[in-house]
Amino acid sequence: MSNDTMCSRYYTQNVEGEDDLMRNAEATRERILDAAMAEFSAYGIAGARVDRIAKTAGCNKNMIYIYFDNKETLFSTILQKHLTRVYEELPFTPDDLPGYATRVFNFAMTNPDLIRLMAWSSLEQKTESPAERGTIHDLKVAALLQAQNAGQVNKTFAPGFLLTAIMALATAWTASNPFGPSLDPDSTKNPDELRNSIAEAVKLITQGDTEKHEQ
């Protein structure tokens, strides 16, 4: 075997080995994120235990500190990751606010872990809210103001109030909400009726009673 052939084979094996290491590292990182999502949504930042996260992820807990430095950074990374998914999957539609509210409702009801994660973030305030979250909020408020000026949304309420009211209505029946199913367990037995009621409520808040005005 020539030296060139040996060098080529060594290089190929080396590259493949590095690729395997990178894939394994990324897989470990994702397992940590998945395990931490379940841990944080159940216990919050203060109650979460790195030992439990490592055990669930099937890795040494030192790996968690190598990837994320500390528990707070791990929490922030998870929150940002899932909020980015929210922004991608739920585009804001100021020209169809009832439709937007129902999409938020559907997402919230099928992603209870994320809603609990956001609740823990607000309650504990041990980490800074992702900067992108504030930026997205401001963009939505600006879009609502533009829709009001264009006559698509009534001006009874300020755009910031409207956005908060819409989000509150759309997420009110999640398990972590103190005024939702915890007080009325039967309220979520008919999600279609609930979804329609939310859409109608948002329509009344943002457009008023159009039938009454037409009369």
PDB file of C-alpha atoms in Angstrom:
ATOM      1  CA  MET A   1       0.000   0.000   0.000  1.00  0.00           C
ATOM      2  CA  SER A   2       1.429   3.364  -1.029  1.00  0.00           C
ATOM      3  CA  ASN A   3       1.923   6.252   1.382  1.00  0.00           C
ATOM      4  CA  ASP A   4      -0.658   8.304  -0.540  1.00  0.00           C
ATOM      5  CA  THR A   5      -3.266   5.563  -0.123  1.00  0.00           C
ATOM      6  CA  MET A   6      -2.517   5.210   3.571  1.00  0.00           C
ATOM      7  CA  CYS A   7      -2.727   8.975   4.099  1.00  0.00           C
ATOM      8  CA  SER A   8      -6.016   9.155   2.194  1.00  0.00           C
ATOM      9  CA  ARG A   9      -7.533   6.309   4.213  1.00  0.00           C
ATOM     10  CA  TYR A  10      -6.333   7.849   7.486  1.00  0.00           C
ATOM     11  CA  TYR A  11      -7.824  11.226   6.500  1.00  0.00           C
ATOM     12  CA  THR A  12     -11.176   9.639   5.584  1.00  0.00           C
ATOM     13  CA  GLN A  13     -11.363   7.714   8.845  1.00  0.00           C
ATOM     14  CA  ASN A  14     -10.425  10.836  10.790  1.00  0.00           C
ATOM     15  CA  VAL A  15     -13.136  12.932   9.136  1.00  0.00           C
ATOM     16  CA  GLU A  16     -15.736  10.231   9.657  1.00  0.00           C
ATOM     17  CA  GLY A  17     -14.715   9.964  13.295  1.00  0.00           C
ATOM     18  CA  GLU A  18     -15.110  13.704  13.783  1.00  0.00           C
ATOM     19  CA  ASP A  19     -18.534  13.597  12.107  1.00  0.00           C
ATOM     20  CA  ASP A  20     -19.614  10.818  14.466  1.00  0.00           C
ATOM     21  CA  LEU A  21     -18.425  12.824  17.470  1.00  0.00           C
ATOM     22  CA  MET A  22     -20.340  15.889  16.308  1.00  0.00           C
ATOM     23  CA  ARG A  23     -23.510  13.857  15.737  1.00  0.00           C
ATOM     24  CA  ASN A  24     -23.175  12.226  19.155  1.00  0.00           C
ATOM     25  CA  ALA A  25     -22.564  15.586  20.801  1.00  0.00           C
ATOM     26  CA  GLU A  26     -25.628  17.110  19.134  1.00  0.00           C
ATOM     27  CA  ALA A  27     -27.743  14.083  20.067  1.00  0.00           C
ATOM     28  CA  THR A  28     -26.608  14.380  23.698  1.00  0.00           C
ATOM     29  CA  ARG A  29     -27.409  18.092  23.697  1.00  0.00           C
ATOM     30  CA  GLU A  30     -30.916  17.437  22.369  1.00  0.00           C
ATOM     31  CA  ARG A  31     -31.526  14.716  24.978  1.00  0.00           C
ATOM     32  CA  ILE A  32     -30.501  17.170  27.683  1.00  0.00           C
ATOM     33  CA  LEU A  33     -32.876  19.816  26.306  1.00  0.00           C
ATOM     34  CA  ASP A  34     -35.764  17.342  26.144  1.00  0.00           C
ATOM     35  CA  ALA A  35     -35.132  16.086  29.673  1.00  0.00           C
ATOM     36  CA  ALA A  36     -34.728  19.622  31.008  1.00  0.00           C
ATOM     37  CA  MET A  37     -37.980  20.724  29.361  1.00  0.00           C
ATOM     38  CA  ALA A  38     -39.891  18.104  31.329  1.00  0.00           C
ATOM     39  CA  GLU A  39     -37.989  18.888  34.545  1.00  0.00           C
ATOM     40  CA  PHE A  40     -38.355  22.666  34.387  1.00  0.00           C
ATOM     41  CA  SER A  41     -42.012  22.609  33.365  1.00  0.00           C
ATOM     42  CA  ALA A  42     -42.777  20.369  36.339  1.00  0.00           C
ATOM     43  CA  TYR A  43     -40.581  21.971  39.028  1.00  0.00           C
ATOM     44  CA  GLY A  44     -39.513  25.417  37.811  1.00  0.00           C
ATOM     45  CA  ILE A  45     -35.953  26.688  37.969  1.00  0.00           C
ATOM     46  CA  ALA A  46     -35.513  26.514  41.741  1.00  0.00           C
ATOM     47  CA  GLY A  47     -37.073  23.063  42.069  1.00  0.00           C
ATOM     48  CA  ALA A  48     -35.376  21.474  39.062  1.00  0.00           C
ATOM     49  CA  ARG A  49     -32.467  19.133  39.771  1.00  0.00           C
ATOM     50  CA  VAL A  50     -29.520  18.725  37.428  1.00  0.00           C
ATOM     51  CA  ASP A  51     -29.067  15.141  38.660  1.00  0.00           C
ATOM     52  CA  ARG A  52     -32.576  14.225  37.505  1.00  0.00           C
ATOM     53  CA  ILE A  53     -32.062  15.923  34.139  1.00  0.00           C
ATOM     54  CA  ALA A  54     -28.808  14.025  33.597  1.00  0.00           C
ATOM     55  CA  LYS A  55     -30.391  10.711  34.574  1.00  0.00           C
ATOM     56  CA  THR A  56     -33.338  11.230  32.220  1.00  0.00           C
ATOM     57  CA  ALA A  57     -31.016  12.324  29.408  1.00  0.00           C
ATOM     58  CA  GLY A  58     -28.719   9.351  30.004  1.00  0.00           C
ATOM     59  CA  CYS A  59     -25.570  11.412  30.420  1.00  0.00           C
ATOM     60  CA  ASN A  60     -23.130  12.575  33.067  1.00  0.00           C
ATOM     61  CA  LYS A  61     -24.304  15.783  34.758  1.00  0.00           C
ATOM     62  CA  ASN A  62     -20.938  17.367  33.992  1.00  0.00           C
ATOM     63  CA  MET A  63     -21.996  17.345  30.338  1.00  0.00           C
ATOM     64  CA  ILE A  64     -24.836  19.704  31.214  1.00  0.00           C
ATOM     65  CA  TYR A  65     -22.407  22.235  32.636  1.00  0.00           C
ATOM     66  CA  ILE A  66     -20.100  21.818  29.635  1.00  0.00           C
ATOM     67  CA  TYR A  67     -22.926  22.599  27.213  1.00  0.00           C
ATOM     68  CA  PHE A  68     -24.870  25.194  29.207  1.00  0.00           C
ATOM     69  CA  ASP A  69     -22.641  26.488  32.060  1.00  0.00           C
ATOM     70  CA  ASN A  70     -25.449  26.565  34.644  1.00  0.00           C
ATOM     71  CA  LYS A  71     -29.086  25.748  35.294  1.00  0.00           C
ATOM     72  CA  GLU A  72     -30.331  29.247  34.471  1.00  0.00           C
ATOM     73  CA  THR A  73     -28.667  29.235  31.047  1.00  0.00           C
ATOM     74  CA  LEU A  74     -30.169  25.828  30.338  1.00  0.00           C
ATOM     75  CA  PHE A  75     -33.625  27.155  31.225  1.00  0.00           C
ATOM     76  CA  SER A  76     -33.166  30.233  29.019  1.00  0.00           C
ATOM     77  CA  THR A  77     -31.969  28.088  26.122  1.00  0.00           C
ATOM     78  CA  ILE A  78     -35.053  25.876  26.313  1.00  0.00           C
ATOM     79  CA  LEU A  79     -37.431  28.817  26.592  1.00  0.00           C
ATOM     80  CA  GLN A  80     -35.860  30.562  23.599  1.00  0.00           C
ATOM     81  CA  LYS A  81     -35.910  27.366  21.538  1.00  0.00           C
ATOM     82  CA  HIS A  82     -39.616  26.805  22.056  1.00  0.00           C
ATOM     83  CA  LEU A  83     -40.609  30.453  21.724  1.00  0.00           C
ATOM     84  CA  THR A  84     -38.875  30.485  18.350  1.00  0.00           C
ATOM     85  CA  ARG A  85     -41.058  27.532  17.364  1.00  0.00           C
ATOM     86  CA  VAL A  86     -44.136  29.476  18.505  1.00  0.00           C
ATOM     87  CA  TYR A  87     -43.221  32.463  16.346  1.00  0.00           C
ATOM     88  CA  GLU A  88     -42.703  30.210  13.340  1.00  0.00           C
ATOM     89  CA  GLU A  89     -45.879  28.170  13.764  1.00  0.00           C
ATOM     90  CA  LEU A  90     -48.219  30.976  14.861  1.00  0.00           C
ATOM     91  CA  PRO A  91     -47.839  33.981  12.573  1.00  0.00           C
ATOM     92  CA  PHE A  92     -49.673  37.038  13.885  1.00  0.00           C
ATOM     93  CA  THR A  93     -52.672  38.032  11.754  1.00  0.00           C
ATOM     94  CA  PRO A  94     -54.108  41.413  12.818  1.00  0.00           C
ATOM     95  CA  ASP A  95     -56.593  41.150   9.946  1.00  0.00           C
ATOM     96  CA  ASP A  96     -57.953  37.913  11.467  1.00  0.00           C
ATOM     97  CA  LEU A  97     -57.649  38.140  15.245  1.00  0.00           C
ATOM     98  CA  PRO A  98     -60.351  35.526  16.027  1.00  0.00           C
ATOM     99  CA  GLY A  99     -58.471  33.069  13.809  1.00  0.00           C
ATOM    100  CA  TYR A 100     -55.197  33.921  15.504  1.00  0.00           C
ATOM    101  CA  ALA A 101     -56.768  33.397  18.940  1.00  0.00           C
ATOM    102  CA  THR A 102     -58.035  29.935  17.988  1.00  0.00           C
ATOM    103  CA  ARG A 103     -54.602  28.938  16.672  1.00  0.00           C
ATOM    104  CA  VAL A 104     -53.030  30.075  19.942  1.00  0.00           C
ATOM    105  CA  PHE A 105     -55.695  28.109  21.823  1.00  0.00           C
ATOM    106  CA  ASN A 106     -54.954  24.964  19.816  1.00  0.00           C
ATOM    107  CA  PHE A 107     -51.215  25.332  20.362  1.00  0.00           C
ATOM    108  CA  ALA A 108     -51.544  26.062  24.082  1.00  0.00           C
ATOM    109  CA  MET A 109     -53.816  23.089  24.696  1.00  0.00           C
ATOM    110  CA  THR A 110     -51.465  20.690  22.889  1.00  0.00           C
ATOM    111  CA  ASN A 111     -48.263  22.097  24.415  1.00  0.00           C
ATOM    112  CA  PRO A 112     -48.954  22.313  28.164  1.00  0.00           C
ATOM    113  CA  ASP A 113     -45.261  21.939  29.060  1.00  0.00           C
ATOM    114  CA  LEU A 114     -44.395  25.183  27.278  1.00  0.00           C
ATOM    115  CA  ILE A 115     -47.239  27.075  28.948  1.00  0.00           C
ATOM    116  CA  ARG A 116     -46.033  25.858  32.353  1.00  0.00           C
ATOM    117  CA  LEU A 117     -42.449  26.796  31.431  1.00  0.00           C
ATOM    118  CA  MET A 118     -43.563  30.337  30.610  1.00  0.00           C
ATOM    119  CA  ALA A 119     -45.530  30.510  33.858  1.00  0.00           C
ATOM    120  CA  TRP A 120     -42.470  29.462  35.860  1.00  0.00           C
ATOM    121  CA  SER A 121     -40.387  32.064  34.047  1.00  0.00           C
ATOM    122  CA  SER A 122     -42.828  34.806  35.053  1.00  0.00           C
ATOM    123  CA  LEU A 123     -43.200  33.570  38.631  1.00  0.00           C
ATOM    124  CA  GLU A 124     -39.559  33.017  39.511  1.00  0.00           C
ATOM    125  CA  GLN A 125     -37.928  35.735  37.378  1.00  0.00           C
ATOM    126  CA  LYS A 126     -34.531  34.077  37.874  1.00  0.00           C
ATOM    127  CA  THR A 127     -33.604  34.556  34.233  1.00  0.00           C
ATOM    128  CA  GLU A 128     -34.061  37.428  31.831  1.00  0.00           C
ATOM    129  CA  SER A 129     -36.881  37.096  29.347  1.00  0.00           C
ATOM    130  CA  PRO A 130     -35.495  36.470  25.837  1.00  0.00           C
ATOM    131  CA  ALA A 131     -34.973  39.802  24.076  1.00  0.00           C
ATOM    132  CA  GLU A 132     -36.752  38.460  21.005  1.00  0.00           C
ATOM    133  CA  ARG A 133     -39.934  38.021  23.041  1.00  0.00           C
ATOM    134  CA  GLY A 134     -40.117  41.736  23.808  1.00  0.00           C
ATOM    135  CA  THR A 135     -39.350  42.594  20.187  1.00  0.00           C
ATOM    136  CA  ILE A 136     -42.088  40.305  18.876  1.00  0.00           C
ATOM    137  CA  HIS A 137     -44.558  41.769  21.373  1.00  0.00           C
ATOM    138  CA  ASP A 138     -43.767  45.316  20.224  1.00  0.00           C
ATOM    139  CA  LEU A 139     -44.168  44.308  16.578  1.00  0.00           C
ATOM    140  CA  LYS A 140     -47.592  42.804  17.303  1.00  0.00           C
ATOM    141  CA  VAL A 141     -48.711  45.943  19.137  1.00  0.00           C
ATOM    142  CA  ALA A 142     -47.530  48.073  16.212  1.00  0.00           C
ATOM    143  CA  ALA A 143     -49.392  45.803  13.765  1.00  0.00           C
ATOM    144  CA  LEU A 144     -52.565  46.148  15.841  1.00  0.00           C
ATOM    145  CA  LEU A 145     -52.246  49.927  15.851  1.00  0.00           C
ATOM    146  CA  GLN A 146     -51.838  49.881  12.084  1.00  0.00           C
ATOM    147  CA  ALA A 147     -54.920  47.660  11.764  1.00  0.00           C
ATOM    148  CA  GLN A 148     -56.881  50.083  13.938  1.00  0.00           C
ATOM    149  CA  ASN A 149     -55.829  53.019  11.802  1.00  0.00           C
ATOM    150  CA  ALA A 150     -56.847  51.065   8.688  1.00  0.00           C
ATOM    151  CA  GLY A 151     -60.304  50.410  10.152  1.00  0.00           C
ATOM    152  CA  GLN A 152     -59.798  46.644  10.472  1.00  0.00           C
ATOM    153  CA  VAL A 153     -59.900  46.717  14.280  1.00  0.00           C
ATOM    154  CA  ASN A 154     -61.959  49.060  16.434  1.00  0.00           C
ATOM    155  CA  LYS A 155     -60.275  51.635  18.627  1.00  0.00           C
ATOM    156  CA  THR A 156     -62.255  51.012  21.802  1.00  0.00           C
ATOM    157  CA  PHE A 157     -59.186  49.497  23.452  1.00  0.00           C
ATOM    158  CA  ALA A 158     -55.481  50.331  23.196  1.00  0.00           C
ATOM    159  CA  PRO A 159     -53.520  47.852  21.026  1.00  0.00           C
ATOM    160  CA  GLY A 160     -51.403  46.670  23.961  1.00  0.00           C
ATOM    161  CA  PHE A 161     -54.531  45.923  26.001  1.00  0.00           C
ATOM    162  CA  LEU A 162     -56.078  44.082  23.051  1.00  0.00           C
ATOM    163  CA  LEU A 163     -53.041  41.836  22.601  1.00  0.00           C
ATOM    164  CA  THR A 164     -52.956  40.941  26.294  1.00  0.00           C
ATOM    165  CA  ALA A 165     -56.708  40.245  26.320  1.00  0.00           C
ATOM    166  CA  ILE A 166     -56.472  38.005  23.246  1.00  0.00           C
ATOM    167  CA  MET A 167     -53.577  35.989  24.677  1.00  0.00           C
ATOM    168  CA  ALA A 168     -55.273  35.714  28.060  1.00  0.00           C
ATOM    169  CA  LEU A 169     -58.484  34.393  26.490  1.00  0.00           C
ATOM    170  CA  ALA A 170     -56.658  31.967  24.207  1.00  0.00           C
ATOM    171  CA  THR A 171     -54.628  30.427  27.049  1.00  0.00           C
ATOM    172  CA  ALA A 172     -57.150  30.661  29.903  1.00  0.00           C
ATOM    173  CA  TRP A 173     -58.145  26.995  29.722  1.00  0.00           C
ATOM    174  CA  THR A 174     -54.662  25.506  29.947  1.00  0.00           C
ATOM    175  CA  ALA A 175     -53.957  23.296  32.949  1.00  0.00           C
ATOM    176  CA  SER A 176     -51.645  25.846  34.584  1.00  0.00           C
ATOM    177  CA  ASN A 177     -54.191  28.672  34.555  1.00  0.00           C
ATOM    178  CA  PRO A 178     -55.707  29.172  38.061  1.00  0.00           C
ATOM    179  CA  PHE A 179     -59.066  30.253  36.626  1.00  0.00           C
ATOM    180  CA  GLY A 180     -59.474  27.561  33.990  1.00  0.00           C
ATOM    181  CA  PRO A 181     -60.008  23.808  34.356  1.00  0.00           C
ATOM    182  CA  SER A 182     -58.708  23.831  37.942  1.00  0.00           C
ATOM    183  CA  LEU A 183     -61.965  25.568  38.917  1.00  0.00           C
ATOM    184  CA  ASP A 184     -64.161  24.088  36.200  1.00  0.00           C
ATOM    185  CA  PRO A 185     -62.871  20.636  35.158  1.00  0.00           C
ATOM    186  CA  ASP A 186     -65.740  20.166  32.708  1.00  0.00           C
ATOM    187  CA  SER A 187     -64.886  23.313  30.772  1.00  0.00           C
ATOM    188  CA  THR A 188     -62.480  21.548  28.413  1.00  0.00           C
ATOM    189  CA  LYS A 189     -64.701  18.561  27.611  1.00  0.00           C
ATOM    190  CA  ASN A 190     -65.974  20.274  24.459  1.00  0.00           C
ATOM    191  CA  PRO A 191     -62.928  21.981  22.905  1.00  0.00           C
ATOM    192  CA  ASP A 192     -64.776  22.873  19.688  1.00  0.00           C
ATOM    193  CA  GLU A 193     -67.398  24.849  21.599  1.00  0.00           C
ATOM    194  CA  LEU A 194     -64.691  26.476  23.690  1.00  0.00           C
ATOM    195  CA  ARG A 195     -62.677  27.371  20.596  1.00  0.00           C
ATOM    196  CA  ASN A 196     -65.720  28.943  18.938  1.00  0.00           C
ATOM    197  CA  SER A 197     -66.544  30.921  22.077  1.00  0.00           C
ATOM    198  CA  ILE A 198     -63.003  32.301  22.227  1.00  0.00           C
ATOM    199  CA  ALA A 199     -63.177  33.327  18.570  1.00  0.00           C
ATOM    200  CA  GLU A 200     -66.529  35.053  19.127  1.00  0.00           C
ATOM    201  CA  ALA A 201     -65.271  36.834  22.246  1.00  0.00           C
ATOM    202  CA  VAL A 202     -62.206  38.129  20.399  1.00  0.00           C
ATOM    203  CA  LYS A 203     -64.414  39.230  17.517  1.00  0.00           C
ATOM    204  CA  LEU A 204     -66.625  41.245  19.885  1.00  0.00           C
ATOM    205  CA  ILE A 205     -63.623  42.817  21.612  1.00  0.00           C
ATOM    206  CA  THR A 206     -61.847  43.772  18.404  1.00  0.00           C
ATOM    207  CA  GLN A 207     -64.745  44.480  16.042  1.00  0.00           C
ATOM    208  CA  GLY A 208     -67.740  45.127  18.256  1.00  0.00           C
ATOM    209  CA  ASP A 209     -71.243  43.837  17.617  1.00  0.00           C
ATOM    210  CA  THR A 210     -71.353  44.320  13.832  1.00  0.00           C
ATOM    211  CA  GLU A 211     -74.929  43.023  13.593  1.00  0.00           C
ATOM    212  CA  LYS A 212     -76.135  45.678  16.047  1.00  0.00           C
ATOM    213  CA  HIS A 213     -74.324  48.424  14.143  1.00  0.00           C
ATOM    214  CA  GLU A 214     -75.791  47.221  10.837  1.00  0.00           C
ATOM    215  CA  GLN A 215     -79.310  47.463  12.285  1.00  0.00           C
TER     216      GLN A 215
END
